[in-house]
Short mmCIF file of C-alpha atoms in Angstrom, two decimals:
data_model
loop_
_atom_site.label_atom_id
_atom_site.label_comp_id
_atom_site.label_asym_id
_atom_site.label_seq_id
_atom_site.Cartn_x
_atom_site.Cartn_y
_atom_site.Cartn_z
CA MET D 241 0.00 0.00 0.00
CA LEU D 242 2.78 2.44 0.92
CA ASN D 243 4.61 1.59 -2.31
CA ARG D 244 1.47 2.38 -4.31
CA ILE D 245 1.09 5.77 -2.57
CA LEU D 246 4.77 6.62 -3.17
CA LEU D 247 4.45 5.63 -6.82
CA MET D 248 1.40 7.88 -7.25
CA LEU D 249 3.17 10.79 -5.53
CA CYS D 250 6.22 10.38 -7.78
CA ALA D 251 4.00 10.28 -10.87
CA PHE D 252 2.19 13.44 -9.73
CA ALA D 253 5.50 15.21 -8.99
CA GLY D 254 6.74 14.33 -12.48
CA LEU D 255 3.56 15.71 -14.02
CA ALA D 256 3.78 18.89 -11.96
CA THR D 257 7.34 19.58 -13.08
CA ALA D 258 6.53 18.81 -16.73
CA VAL D 259 4.14 21.76 -16.79
CA ASP D 260 6.30 24.64 -15.64
CA THR D 261 6.41 28.23 -16.84
CA ILE D 262 9.82 28.89 -15.27
CA GLY D 263 12.50 29.01 -17.95
CA THR D 264 13.15 30.54 -21.35
CA TRP D 265 10.57 30.53 -24.16
CA LYS D 266 11.03 31.59 -27.79
CA LEU D 267 8.16 33.00 -29.89
CA ASN D 268 7.36 30.84 -32.92
CA THR D 269 6.18 33.48 -35.40
CA ALA D 270 5.08 30.84 -37.94
CA LYS D 271 2.53 29.45 -35.44
CA SER D 272 1.52 32.84 -33.96
CA LYS D 273 -1.15 35.22 -35.24
CA TYR D 274 -1.60 38.94 -34.61
CA THR D 275 -4.61 40.91 -35.88
CA GLY D 276 -4.81 44.70 -35.66
CA MET D 277 -1.32 44.99 -34.20
CA PRO D 278 2.15 44.12 -35.51
CA MET D 279 3.74 40.79 -34.62
CA PRO D 280 7.24 40.99 -33.15
CA LYS D 281 10.00 39.88 -35.52
CA GLU D 282 11.42 37.88 -32.64
CA LEU D 283 10.81 37.59 -28.92
CA THR D 284 12.32 35.56 -26.10
CA ALA D 285 10.39 35.42 -22.81
CA THR D 286 12.12 34.41 -19.58
CA TYR D 287 10.25 33.49 -16.38
CA THR D 288 12.36 33.35 -13.21
CA PRO D 289 11.37 32.76 -9.58
CA GLU D 290 11.29 35.96 -7.55
CA GLY D 291 10.25 36.11 -3.90
CA SER D 292 6.87 34.40 -3.52
CA GLY D 293 6.13 34.80 -7.24
CA TRP D 294 7.96 35.08 -10.54
CA ARG D 295 9.36 37.66 -12.93
CA TYR D 296 8.69 37.94 -16.66
CA GLU D 297 11.23 39.52 -19.00
CA GLY D 298 10.66 39.78 -22.74
CA LYS D 299 13.47 40.74 -25.09
CA GLY D 300 13.36 40.90 -28.86
CA THR D 301 12.63 43.11 -31.85
CA LEU D 302 9.40 44.77 -32.95
CA ALA D 303 8.23 44.61 -36.57
CA THR D 304 9.54 48.20 -36.91
CA GLY D 305 13.03 47.09 -35.88
CA GLU D 306 12.83 48.74 -32.46
CA PRO D 307 13.99 46.69 -29.45
CA ILE D 308 11.54 44.99 -27.09
CA ASN D 309 12.39 45.22 -23.42
CA ALA D 310 9.28 44.29 -21.40
CA SER D 311 8.93 43.13 -17.81
CA PHE D 312 6.68 42.63 -14.79
CA THR D 313 6.76 40.74 -11.50
CA TYR D 314 3.83 38.61 -10.33
CA THR D 315 3.43 38.07 -6.58
CA LYS D 316 -0.27 37.49 -5.85
CA ASP D 317 -3.52 36.83 -7.70
CA GLY D 318 -5.84 39.80 -8.03
CA GLU D 319 -3.26 42.51 -7.41
CA GLU D 320 -2.50 45.10 -10.07
CA ILE D 321 0.97 44.60 -11.54
CA ARG D 322 2.93 47.44 -13.13
CA ALA D 323 4.28 46.37 -16.51
CA THR D 324 6.93 48.10 -18.58
CA GLY D 325 7.72 47.85 -22.28
CA PHE D 326 4.31 46.68 -23.53
CA PRO D 327 2.96 49.13 -26.16
CA MET D 328 -0.72 48.25 -25.60
CA TRP D 329 -0.90 48.10 -21.76
CA ASP D 330 0.99 49.32 -18.70
CA ALA D 331 -0.56 47.15 -15.98
CA MET D 332 -2.34 43.83 -15.52
CA ILE D 333 -4.25 41.82 -12.97
CA LEU D 334 -3.64 38.06 -13.09
CA GLN D 335 -6.00 35.42 -11.73
CA ASN D 336 -5.41 31.71 -11.19
CA ALA D 337 -1.72 32.14 -12.08
CA SER D 338 -0.61 28.53 -11.81
CA ALA D 339 2.30 27.05 -13.74
CA ALA D 340 -0.04 25.63 -16.38
CA LYS D 341 -2.60 28.42 -16.80
CA ALA D 342 -3.36 32.03 -15.98
CA THR D 343 -6.00 34.56 -16.98
CA GLY D 344 -5.73 38.29 -16.70
CA THR D 345 -7.06 41.75 -17.31
CA LEU D 346 -4.94 44.25 -19.23
CA LYS D 347 -4.99 47.94 -18.26
CA ARG D 348 -3.68 51.19 -19.70
CA ALA D 349 -3.72 54.49 -17.78
CA GLY D 350 -5.95 52.89 -15.13
CA LYS D 351 -8.63 51.66 -17.56
CA THR D 352 -9.32 48.09 -18.62
CA VAL D 353 -8.31 47.62 -22.27
CA GLY D 354 -8.29 43.86 -22.71
CA SER D 355 -7.87 40.32 -21.46
CA VAL D 356 -5.25 37.61 -21.73
CA THR D 357 -4.97 33.84 -21.16
CA ARG D 358 -1.74 31.83 -20.85
CA LEU D 359 -1.76 28.04 -21.23
CA VAL D 360 1.20 25.65 -21.06
CA SER D 361 0.78 22.32 -22.86
CA ALA D 362 0.60 19.11 -20.82
CA ASP D 363 4.11 18.12 -21.96
CA GLY D 364 5.47 21.53 -20.87
CA LYS D 365 7.03 22.27 -24.27
CA THR D 366 4.58 24.82 -25.70
CA MET D 367 3.05 27.94 -24.16
CA THR D 368 0.19 29.77 -25.87
CA ILE D 369 -0.81 33.29 -24.87
CA ARG D 370 -4.08 34.63 -26.31
CA GLY D 371 -5.31 38.15 -25.84
CA ASN D 372 -7.75 40.79 -26.97
CA VAL D 373 -6.90 44.45 -26.49
CA MET D 374 -8.06 47.91 -27.48
CA THR D 375 -5.15 49.81 -29.08
CA PRO D 376 -4.26 53.36 -27.96
CA GLU D 377 -5.98 54.49 -31.18
CA GLY D 378 -9.24 52.83 -30.03
CA LYS D 379 -9.14 49.89 -32.45
CA LYS D 380 -9.65 46.22 -31.54
CA ALA D 381 -6.63 43.93 -31.78
CA SER D 382 -5.99 40.31 -30.89
CA PHE D 383 -3.06 37.98 -30.69
CA THR D 384 -2.19 34.33 -30.30
CA SER D 385 1.47 33.98 -29.36
CA VAL D 386 2.89 30.47 -29.48
CA TYR D 387 6.16 29.92 -27.60
CA GLU D 388 8.46 26.92 -27.45
CA LYS D 389 10.47 26.10 -24.35
CA GLN D 390 14.22 26.39 -24.85
#
């Protein structure tokens, strides 16, 4: 009986570590789709543990050739997070931010401008981020960003 319980715990631990956001992810532009906003030429997202949460850093190049240098630090569900380097939003509120999935509200200048969902595949190799946002010009935009773990 004890062996069976240990085996189940080991299997669960293996599954939990297979689905992990922590690490480096590279945007696959061939599998991604952006509507109403330009897709980055390239983007690498890095998630690192920080305090009781984690830190996101995105580095790459915009379609215009300008550098991308975006970041935020998540510590607790439901709290507004200041974000830097994102052209469509400057803050977000994440809910249910587990390793496998998170949902959130995007804000700009204190007003809600969109929503976002992040989902990591069961094998932990692919992360998909989908969002809808109102641009600063008042137009609707959406994106599906597909990342591969490095």
